[in-house]
C-alpha positions as a Python dict, from the first residue, in 0.01 Angstrom:
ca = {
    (1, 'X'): (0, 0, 0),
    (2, 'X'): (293, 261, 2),
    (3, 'X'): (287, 513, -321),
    (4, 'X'): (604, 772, -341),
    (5, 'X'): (641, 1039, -552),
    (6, 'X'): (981, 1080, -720),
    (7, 'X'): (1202, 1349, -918),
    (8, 'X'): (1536, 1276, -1011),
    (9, 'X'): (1740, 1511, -1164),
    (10, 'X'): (1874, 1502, -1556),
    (11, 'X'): (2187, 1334, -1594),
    (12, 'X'): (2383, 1684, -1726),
    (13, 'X'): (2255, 1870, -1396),
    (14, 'X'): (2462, 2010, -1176),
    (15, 'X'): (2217, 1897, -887),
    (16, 'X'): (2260, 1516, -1020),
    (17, 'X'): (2349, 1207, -808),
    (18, 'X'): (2472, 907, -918),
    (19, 'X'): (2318, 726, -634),
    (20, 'X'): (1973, 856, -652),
    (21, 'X'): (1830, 502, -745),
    (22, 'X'): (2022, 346, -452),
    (23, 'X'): (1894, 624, -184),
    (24, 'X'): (1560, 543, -312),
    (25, 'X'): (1596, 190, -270),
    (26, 'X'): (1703, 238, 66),
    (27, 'X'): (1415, 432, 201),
    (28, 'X'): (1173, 205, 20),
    (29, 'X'): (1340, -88, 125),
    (30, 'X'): (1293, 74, 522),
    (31, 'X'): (928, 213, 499),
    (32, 'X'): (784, -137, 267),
    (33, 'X'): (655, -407, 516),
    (34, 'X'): (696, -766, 355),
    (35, 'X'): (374, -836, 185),
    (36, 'X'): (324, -456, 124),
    (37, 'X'): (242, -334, -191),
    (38, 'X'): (433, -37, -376),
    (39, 'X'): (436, 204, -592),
    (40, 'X'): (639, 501, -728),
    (41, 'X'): (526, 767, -987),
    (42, 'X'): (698, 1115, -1115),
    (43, 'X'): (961, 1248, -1295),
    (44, 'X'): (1271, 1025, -1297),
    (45, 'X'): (1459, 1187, -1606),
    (46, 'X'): (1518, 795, -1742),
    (47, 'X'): (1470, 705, -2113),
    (48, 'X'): (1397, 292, -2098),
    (49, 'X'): (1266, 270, -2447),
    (50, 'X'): (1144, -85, -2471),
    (51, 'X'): (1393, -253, -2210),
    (52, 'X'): (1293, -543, -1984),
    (53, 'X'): (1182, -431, -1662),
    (54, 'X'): (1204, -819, -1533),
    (55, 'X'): (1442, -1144, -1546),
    (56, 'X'): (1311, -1470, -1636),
    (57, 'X'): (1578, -1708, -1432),
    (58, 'X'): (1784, -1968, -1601),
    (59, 'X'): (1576, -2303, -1543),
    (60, 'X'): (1904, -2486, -1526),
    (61, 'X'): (2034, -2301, -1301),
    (62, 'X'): (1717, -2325, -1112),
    (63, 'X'): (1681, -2707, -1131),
    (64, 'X'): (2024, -2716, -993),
    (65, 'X'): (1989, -2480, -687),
    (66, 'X'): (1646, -2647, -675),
    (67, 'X'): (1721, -2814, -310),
    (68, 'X'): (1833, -2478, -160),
    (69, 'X'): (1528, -2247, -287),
    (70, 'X'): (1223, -2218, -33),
    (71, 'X'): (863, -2063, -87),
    (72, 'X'): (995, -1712, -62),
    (73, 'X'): (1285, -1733, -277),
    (74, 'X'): (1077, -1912, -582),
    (75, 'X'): (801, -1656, -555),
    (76, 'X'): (1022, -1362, -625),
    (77, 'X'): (1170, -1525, -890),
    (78, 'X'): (885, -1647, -1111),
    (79, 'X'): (710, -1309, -955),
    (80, 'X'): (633, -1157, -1333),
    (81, 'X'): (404, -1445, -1415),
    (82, 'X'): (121, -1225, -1241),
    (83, 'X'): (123, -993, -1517),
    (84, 'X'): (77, -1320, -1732),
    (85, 'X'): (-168, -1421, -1502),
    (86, 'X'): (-328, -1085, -1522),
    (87, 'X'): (-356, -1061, -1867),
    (88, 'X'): (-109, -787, -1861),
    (89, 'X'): (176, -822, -2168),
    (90, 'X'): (592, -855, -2054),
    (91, 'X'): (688, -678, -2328),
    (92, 'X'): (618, -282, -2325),
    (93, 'X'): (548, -13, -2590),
    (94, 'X'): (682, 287, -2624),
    (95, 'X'): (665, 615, -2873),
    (96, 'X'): (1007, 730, -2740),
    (97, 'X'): (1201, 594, -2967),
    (98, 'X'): (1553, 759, -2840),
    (99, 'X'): (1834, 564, -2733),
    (100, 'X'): (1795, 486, -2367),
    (101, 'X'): (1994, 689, -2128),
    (102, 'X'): (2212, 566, -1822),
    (103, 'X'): (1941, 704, -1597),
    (104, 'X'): (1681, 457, -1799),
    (105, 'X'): (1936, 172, -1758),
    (106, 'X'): (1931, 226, -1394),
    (107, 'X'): (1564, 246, -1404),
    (108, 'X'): (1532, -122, -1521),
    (109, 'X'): (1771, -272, -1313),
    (110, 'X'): (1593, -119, -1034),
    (111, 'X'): (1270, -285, -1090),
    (112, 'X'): (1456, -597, -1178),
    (113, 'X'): (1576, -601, -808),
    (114, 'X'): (1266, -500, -651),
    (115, 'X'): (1010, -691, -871),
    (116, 'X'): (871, -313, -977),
    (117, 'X'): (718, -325, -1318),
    (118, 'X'): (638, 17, -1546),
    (119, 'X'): (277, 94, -1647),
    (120, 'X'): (335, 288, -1940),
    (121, 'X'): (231, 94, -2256),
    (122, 'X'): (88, -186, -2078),
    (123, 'X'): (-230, -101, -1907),
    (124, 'X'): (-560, 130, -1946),
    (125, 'X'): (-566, 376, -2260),
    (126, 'X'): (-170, 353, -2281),
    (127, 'X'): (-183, -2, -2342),
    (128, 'X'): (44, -124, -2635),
    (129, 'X'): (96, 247, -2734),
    (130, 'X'): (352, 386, -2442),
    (131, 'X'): (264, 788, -2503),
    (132, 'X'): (549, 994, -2470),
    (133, 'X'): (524, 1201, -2130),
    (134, 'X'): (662, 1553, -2280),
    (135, 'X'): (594, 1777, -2575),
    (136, 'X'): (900, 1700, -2702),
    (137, 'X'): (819, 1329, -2763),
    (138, 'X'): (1056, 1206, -2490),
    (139, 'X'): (936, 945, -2220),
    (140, 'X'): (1068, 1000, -1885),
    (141, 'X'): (769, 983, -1594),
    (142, 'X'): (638, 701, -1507),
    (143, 'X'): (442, 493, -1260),
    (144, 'X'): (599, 191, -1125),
    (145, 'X'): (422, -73, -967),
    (146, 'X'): (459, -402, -778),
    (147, 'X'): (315, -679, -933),
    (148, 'X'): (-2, -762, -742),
    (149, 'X'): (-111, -397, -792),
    (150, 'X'): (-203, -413, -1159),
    (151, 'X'): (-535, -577, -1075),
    (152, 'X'): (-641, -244, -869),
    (153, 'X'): (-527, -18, -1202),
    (154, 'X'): (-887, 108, -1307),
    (155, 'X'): (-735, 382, -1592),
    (156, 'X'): (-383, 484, -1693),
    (157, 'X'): (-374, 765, -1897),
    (158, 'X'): (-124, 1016, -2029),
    (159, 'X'): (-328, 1364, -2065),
    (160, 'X'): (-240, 1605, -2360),
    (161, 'X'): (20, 1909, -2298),
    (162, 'X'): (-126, 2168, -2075),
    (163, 'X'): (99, 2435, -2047),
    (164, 'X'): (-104, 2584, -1768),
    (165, 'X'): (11, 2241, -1548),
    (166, 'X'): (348, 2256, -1675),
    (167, 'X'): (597, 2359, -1922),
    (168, 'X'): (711, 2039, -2013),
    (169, 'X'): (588, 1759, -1874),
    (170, 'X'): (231, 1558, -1981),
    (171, 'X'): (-9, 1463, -1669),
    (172, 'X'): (-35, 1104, -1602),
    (173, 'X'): (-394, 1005, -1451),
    (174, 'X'): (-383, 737, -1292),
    (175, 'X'): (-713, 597, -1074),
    (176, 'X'): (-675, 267, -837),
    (177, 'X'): (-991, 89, -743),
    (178, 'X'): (-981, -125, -378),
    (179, 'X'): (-1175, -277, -167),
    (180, 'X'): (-1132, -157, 149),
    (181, 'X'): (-1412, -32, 371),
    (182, 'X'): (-1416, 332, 477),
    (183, 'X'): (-1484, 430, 820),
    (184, 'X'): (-1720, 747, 856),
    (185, 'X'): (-1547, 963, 1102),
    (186, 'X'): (-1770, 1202, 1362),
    (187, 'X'): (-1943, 1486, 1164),
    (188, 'X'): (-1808, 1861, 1247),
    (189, 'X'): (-2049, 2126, 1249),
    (190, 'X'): (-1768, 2352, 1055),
    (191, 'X'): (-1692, 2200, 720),
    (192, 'X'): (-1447, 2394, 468),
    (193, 'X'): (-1607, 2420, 116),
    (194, 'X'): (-1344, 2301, -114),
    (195, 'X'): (-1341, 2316, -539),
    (196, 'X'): (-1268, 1997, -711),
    (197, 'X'): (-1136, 1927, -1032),
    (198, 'X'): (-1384, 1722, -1224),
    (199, 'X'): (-1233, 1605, -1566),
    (200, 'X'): (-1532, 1545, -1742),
    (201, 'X'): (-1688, 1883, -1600),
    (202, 'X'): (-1371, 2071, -1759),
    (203, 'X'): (-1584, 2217, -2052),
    (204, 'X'): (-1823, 2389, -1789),
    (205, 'X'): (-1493, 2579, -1671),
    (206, 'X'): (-1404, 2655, -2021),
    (207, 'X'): (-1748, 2776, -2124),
    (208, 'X'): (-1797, 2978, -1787),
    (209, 'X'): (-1476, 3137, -1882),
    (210, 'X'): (-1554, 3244, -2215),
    (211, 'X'): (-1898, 3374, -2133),
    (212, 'X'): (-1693, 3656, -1965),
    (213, 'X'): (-1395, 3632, -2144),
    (214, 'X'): (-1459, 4025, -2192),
    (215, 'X'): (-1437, 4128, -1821),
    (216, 'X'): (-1048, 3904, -1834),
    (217, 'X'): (-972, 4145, -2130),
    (218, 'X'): (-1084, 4486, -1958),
    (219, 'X'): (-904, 4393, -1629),
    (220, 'X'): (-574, 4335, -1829),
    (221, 'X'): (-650, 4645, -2055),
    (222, 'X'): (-672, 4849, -1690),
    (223, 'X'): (-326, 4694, -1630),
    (224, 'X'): (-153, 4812, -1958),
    (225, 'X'): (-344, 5188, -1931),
    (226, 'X'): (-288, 5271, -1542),
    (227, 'X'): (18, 5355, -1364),
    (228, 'X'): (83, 5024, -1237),
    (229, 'X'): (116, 5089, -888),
    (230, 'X'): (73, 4791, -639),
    (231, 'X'): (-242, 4883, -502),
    (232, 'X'): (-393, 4879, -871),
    (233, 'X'): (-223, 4556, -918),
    (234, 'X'): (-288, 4371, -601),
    (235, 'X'): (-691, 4511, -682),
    (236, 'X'): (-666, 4376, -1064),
    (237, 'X'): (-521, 4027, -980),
    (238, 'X'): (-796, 3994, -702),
    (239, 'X'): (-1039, 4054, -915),
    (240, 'X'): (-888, 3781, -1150),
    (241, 'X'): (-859, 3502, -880),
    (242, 'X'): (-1205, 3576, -743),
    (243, 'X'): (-1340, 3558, -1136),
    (244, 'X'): (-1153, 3195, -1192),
    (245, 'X'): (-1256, 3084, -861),
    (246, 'X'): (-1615, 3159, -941),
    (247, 'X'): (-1601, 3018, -1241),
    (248, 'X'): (-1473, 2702, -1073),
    (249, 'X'): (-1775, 2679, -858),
    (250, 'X'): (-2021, 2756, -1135),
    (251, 'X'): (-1865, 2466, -1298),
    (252, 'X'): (-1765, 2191, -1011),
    (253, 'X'): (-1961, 2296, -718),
    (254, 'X'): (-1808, 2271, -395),
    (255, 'X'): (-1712, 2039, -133),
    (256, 'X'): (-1687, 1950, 248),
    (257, 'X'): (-1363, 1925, 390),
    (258, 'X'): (-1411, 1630, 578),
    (259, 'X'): (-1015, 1692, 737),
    (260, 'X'): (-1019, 2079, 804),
    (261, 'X'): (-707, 2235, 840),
    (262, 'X'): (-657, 2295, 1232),
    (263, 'X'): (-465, 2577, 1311),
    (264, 'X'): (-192, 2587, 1595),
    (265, 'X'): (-206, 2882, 1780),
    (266, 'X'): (47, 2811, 1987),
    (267, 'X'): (282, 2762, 1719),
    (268, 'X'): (279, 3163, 1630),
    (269, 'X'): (592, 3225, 1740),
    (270, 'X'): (854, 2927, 1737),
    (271, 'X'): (1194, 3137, 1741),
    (272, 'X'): (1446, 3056, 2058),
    (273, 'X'): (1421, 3330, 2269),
    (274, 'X'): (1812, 3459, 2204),
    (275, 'X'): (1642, 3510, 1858),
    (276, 'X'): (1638, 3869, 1866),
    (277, 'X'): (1542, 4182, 1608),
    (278, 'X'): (1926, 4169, 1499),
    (279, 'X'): (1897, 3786, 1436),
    (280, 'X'): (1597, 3891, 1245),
    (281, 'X'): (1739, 4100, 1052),
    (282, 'X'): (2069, 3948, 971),
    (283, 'X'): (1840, 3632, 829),
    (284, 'X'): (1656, 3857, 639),
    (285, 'X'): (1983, 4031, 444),
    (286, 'X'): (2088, 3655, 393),
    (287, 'X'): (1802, 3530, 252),
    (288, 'X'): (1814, 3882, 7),
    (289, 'X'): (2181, 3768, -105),
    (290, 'X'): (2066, 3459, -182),
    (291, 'X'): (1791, 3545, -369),
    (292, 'X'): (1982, 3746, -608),
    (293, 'X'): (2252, 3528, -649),
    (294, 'X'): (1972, 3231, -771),
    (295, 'X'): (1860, 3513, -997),
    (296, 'X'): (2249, 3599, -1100),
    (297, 'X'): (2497, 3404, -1042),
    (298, 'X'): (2779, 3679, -1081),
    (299, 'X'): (3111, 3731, -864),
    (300, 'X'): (2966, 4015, -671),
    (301, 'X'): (2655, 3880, -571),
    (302, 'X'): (2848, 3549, -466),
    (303, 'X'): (3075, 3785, -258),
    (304, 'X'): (2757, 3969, -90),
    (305, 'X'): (2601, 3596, -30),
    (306, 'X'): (2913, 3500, 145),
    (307, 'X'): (2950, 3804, 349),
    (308, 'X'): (2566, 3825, 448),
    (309, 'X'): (2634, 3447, 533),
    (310, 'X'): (2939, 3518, 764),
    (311, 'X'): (2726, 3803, 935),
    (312, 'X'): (2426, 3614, 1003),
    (313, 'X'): (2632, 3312, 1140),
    (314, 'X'): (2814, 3586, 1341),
    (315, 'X'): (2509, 3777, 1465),
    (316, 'X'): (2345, 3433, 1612),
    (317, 'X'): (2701, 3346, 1759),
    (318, 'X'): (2702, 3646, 1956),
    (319, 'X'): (2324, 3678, 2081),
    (320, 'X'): (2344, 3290, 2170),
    (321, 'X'): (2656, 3384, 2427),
    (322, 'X'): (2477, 3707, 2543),
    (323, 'X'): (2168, 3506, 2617),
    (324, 'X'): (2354, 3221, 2790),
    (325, 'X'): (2543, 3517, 3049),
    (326, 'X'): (2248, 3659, 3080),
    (327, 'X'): (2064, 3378, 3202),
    (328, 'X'): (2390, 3261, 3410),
    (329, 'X'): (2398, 3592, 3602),
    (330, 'X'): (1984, 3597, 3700),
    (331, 'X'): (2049, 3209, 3820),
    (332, 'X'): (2320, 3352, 4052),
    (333, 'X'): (2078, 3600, 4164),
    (334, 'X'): (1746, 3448, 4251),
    (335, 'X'): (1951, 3142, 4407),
    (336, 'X'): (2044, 3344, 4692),
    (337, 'X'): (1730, 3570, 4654),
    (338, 'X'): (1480, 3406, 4563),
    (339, 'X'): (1503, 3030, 4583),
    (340, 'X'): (1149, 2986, 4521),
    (341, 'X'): (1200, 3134, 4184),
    (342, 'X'): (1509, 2982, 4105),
    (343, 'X'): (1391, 2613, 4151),
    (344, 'X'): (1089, 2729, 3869),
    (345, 'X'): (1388, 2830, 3630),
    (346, 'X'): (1555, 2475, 3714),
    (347, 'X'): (1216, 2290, 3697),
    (348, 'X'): (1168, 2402, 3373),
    (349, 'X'): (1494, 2220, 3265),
    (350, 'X'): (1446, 1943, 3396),
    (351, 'X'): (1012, 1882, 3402),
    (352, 'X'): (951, 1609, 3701),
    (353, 'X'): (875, 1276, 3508),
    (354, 'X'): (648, 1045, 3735),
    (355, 'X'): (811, 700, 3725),
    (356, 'X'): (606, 435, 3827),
    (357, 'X'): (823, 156, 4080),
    (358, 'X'): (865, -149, 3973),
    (359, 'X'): (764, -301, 4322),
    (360, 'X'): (390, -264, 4392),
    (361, 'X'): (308, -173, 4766),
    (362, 'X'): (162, -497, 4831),
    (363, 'X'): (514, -713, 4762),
    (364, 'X'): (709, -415, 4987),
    (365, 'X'): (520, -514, 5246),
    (366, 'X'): (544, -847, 5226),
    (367, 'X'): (878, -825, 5207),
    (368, 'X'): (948, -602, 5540),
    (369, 'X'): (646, -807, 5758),
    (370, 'X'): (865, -1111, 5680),
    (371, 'X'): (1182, -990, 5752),
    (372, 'X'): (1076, -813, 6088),
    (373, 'X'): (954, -1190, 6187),
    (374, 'X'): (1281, -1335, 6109),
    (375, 'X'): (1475, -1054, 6313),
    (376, 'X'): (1225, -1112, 6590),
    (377, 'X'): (1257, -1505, 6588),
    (378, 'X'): (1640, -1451, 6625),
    (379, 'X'): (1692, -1168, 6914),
    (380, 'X'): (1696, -1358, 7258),
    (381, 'X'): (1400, -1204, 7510),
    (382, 'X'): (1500, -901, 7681),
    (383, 'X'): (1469, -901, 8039),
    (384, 'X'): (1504, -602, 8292),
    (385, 'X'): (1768, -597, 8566),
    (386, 'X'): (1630, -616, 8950),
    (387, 'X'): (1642, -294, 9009),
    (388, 'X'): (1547, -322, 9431),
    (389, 'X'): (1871, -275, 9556),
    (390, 'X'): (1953, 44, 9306),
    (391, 'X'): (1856, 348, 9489),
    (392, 'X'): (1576, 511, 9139),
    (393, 'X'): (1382, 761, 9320),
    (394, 'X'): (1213, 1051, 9096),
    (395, 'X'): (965, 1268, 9263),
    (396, 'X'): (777, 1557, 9159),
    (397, 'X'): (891, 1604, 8832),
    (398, 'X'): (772, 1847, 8613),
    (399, 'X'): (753, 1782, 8283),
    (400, 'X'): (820, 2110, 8061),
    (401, 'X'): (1068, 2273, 7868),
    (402, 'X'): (1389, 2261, 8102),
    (403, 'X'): (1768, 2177, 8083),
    (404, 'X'): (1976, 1966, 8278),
    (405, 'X'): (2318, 1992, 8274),
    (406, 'X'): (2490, 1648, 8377),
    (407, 'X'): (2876, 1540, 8533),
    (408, 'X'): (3005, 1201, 8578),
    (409, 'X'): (3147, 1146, 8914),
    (410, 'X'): (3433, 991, 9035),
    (411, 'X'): (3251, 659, 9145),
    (412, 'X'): (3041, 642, 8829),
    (413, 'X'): (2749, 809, 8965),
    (414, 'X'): (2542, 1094, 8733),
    (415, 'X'): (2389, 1356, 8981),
    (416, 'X'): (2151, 1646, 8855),
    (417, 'X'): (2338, 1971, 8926),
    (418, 'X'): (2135, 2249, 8753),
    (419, 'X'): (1743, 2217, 8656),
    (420, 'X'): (1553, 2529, 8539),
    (421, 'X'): (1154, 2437, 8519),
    (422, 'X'): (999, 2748, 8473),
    (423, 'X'): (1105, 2843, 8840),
    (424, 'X'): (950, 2508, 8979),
    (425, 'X'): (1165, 2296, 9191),
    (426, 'X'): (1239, 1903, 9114),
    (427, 'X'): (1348, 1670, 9301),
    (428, 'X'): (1777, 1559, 9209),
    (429, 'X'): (1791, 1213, 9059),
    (430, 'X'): (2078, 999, 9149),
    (431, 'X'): (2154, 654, 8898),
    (432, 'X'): (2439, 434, 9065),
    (433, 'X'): (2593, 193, 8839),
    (434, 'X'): (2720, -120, 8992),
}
């Protein structure tokens, strides 16, 4: 089972895209196996009202294309009869009583292509009521499910406004039930204690709070009467977090992390290594530009953001060609200095991959044993000249470290003129070719 979380902007934003739906249906259609199960949920900004989510096909036209359609194609057709199958109803309800909005009409045709149905108003505590999903009555989050995955819906449910989760939006609780077997992993000795939210603990946390509800008051009245300094404020708000947090555990108890976070020390520093203090610090102007422009969006702070941009771009330009003539000039160094070290620069370019031959040792020499019988099969035997009548004499000689320095004759004879062994005399030798 897949499940993607969605946001889509409003139709009037500036940051909207008129092919969001398509670019979802893309990368759904890319990560969703076959037979997979799937499911989207969040914030897609699309009024539906009470459209159909679904197309019941023509049964003429279906008796008439009946020769050409196969298993697959008939199953995806008739594939909303598992919500009647389910007990689950094909029409939905809904409080939002607005028109619907393009975004909702491209919300419907969606599922209509994918065989995606919407949960709201048709399942759990929501069913045949379709609560709106913001405090101002409107309903645009949902949870979007294949077909098959109704049956492992335990509770749908669209929480009351909390503005402490958000300023607009309703939660949507959703719990799935399945029936897959978990596999118990190897215990750690070192377990992170974690809070969990518990819904039906949430009037513990309330009542915890309110027991001290006095010592929230005095640390904001400290705020308002000292002289608001950051080490008074950094001291007040961690006495706030620590007083929430403990109220937390009073209330939910605490937890084993059974997946730890594991930290990467070797991942402290991951800048290139041209990446210098003035890289740094260009970056960090940027990044101050563009923070003020997101806070105002006047001509002079879009001036500063485009100048801090040009310097930053320039400052990396410049420190990227330094580094690269700097590196250029020590390779030209230790190459004729110090090969040993150069090769480690090189190696570390190019890291020695051990590639495993194709041809095992065994077929290589199978190969060379029977062509060196072949080549021996075909040479004719080699046989010696009589060498009586040749005059071959060599007497005495030393074997050592010497040199012999050779002429050919006039009559084709080689004679021996010089021979230096260690101050030993050898005898001349004398080949005559016939």
């Amino acid at each position: 089972m897949s499940i993607g979380c969605v946001y889509i902007p409003p139709e009037n934003s500036k940051y909207a895209s008129k092919d969001a739906f398509e670019e979802i249906e893309r990368e759904m259609v890319t990560l969703r196996d076959d037979e997979q199960l799937c499911s989207l949920i969040g914030d897609f900004n699309a009024r539906t009202g009470t459209l159909l989510d679904f197309v019941i096909p023509d049964e003429n036209l279906v008796e008439v294309l009946d020769e050409n359609l196969n298993d697959e194609i008939t199953d995806f057709l008739y594939d909303y009869q598992n919500l009647i199958s389910l007990k689950i109803p094909l029409k939905r309800c809904s409080e939002d009583k607005m028109r619907p909005n393009t975004q909702g009409y491209k919300l419907v045709e969606f599922c209509k292509r994918n065989n995606l149905y919407i949960t709201g108003g048709r399942t759990g505590s929501d069913k045949g009521i379709g609560k709106a999903t913001t405090k101002d009555n409107s309903l645009i989050d949902y949870f979007i499910v294949s077909s098959n995955l109704f049956k492992y819906i335990e509770e749908y449910e669209i929480i009351p406004f909390d503005a402490l989760f958000s300023d607009v939006h309703k939660r949507i609780h959703v719990k799935l039930t399945t029936e897959v077997t978990t596999i118990e992993k190897e215990k750690s000795s070192h377990k992170r204690k974690t809070i969990k939210w518990i819904e039906k603990d949430k009037h513990k946390f309330i009542e915890n709070i309110r027991k001290n509800e006095e010592k929230v008051l005095d640390l904001c009245n400290e705020i308002e009467s000292s002289k608001k300094d950051n080490h008074d404020i950094n001291r007040v708000i961690t006495s706030l977090t620590n007083f929430y947090s403990q109220a937390a555990k009073d209330s939910f108890g605490t937890f084993a992390n059974k997946n730890p976070i594991k930290k990467n020390h070797g991942a402290k520093n991951r800048n290139k290594p041209w990446f210098n203090k003035s890289c740094k610090l260009k970056r960090k102007q940027f990044h101050s530009a563009k923070y003020k422009y997101n806070k105002q969006k006047s001509i002079n702070n879009k001036n500063s953001l485009k100048r801090a941009s040009k310097e930053y771009k320039k400052e990396i330009n410049k420190c990227f060609q330094n580094y690269q003539l700097k590196t250029e000039k020590e390779l030209r160094n230790i190459s004729t200095n110090n090969p040993k070290e150069f090769w480690k620069v090189l190696n570390k370019f190019s890291p020695k991959q051990k590639k495993e031959s194709p041809i095992s040792l065994e077929v290589m020499y199978a190969h060379f044993k029977k062509l060196n019988e072949s080549v021996a099969n075909e040479e004719e035997e080699f046989q010696l000249p009589n060498l009586e009548s040749d005059y071959f004499n060599v007497e005495n000689v030393r074997m050592g470290a010497y040199t012999t320095i050779v002429t050919r004759t006039s009559v084709g004879s080689v004679d021996c003129l010089q021979c230096a062994v260690c101050a030993r005399d050898c005898k001349h030798i004398t080949i005559k070719s016939e």
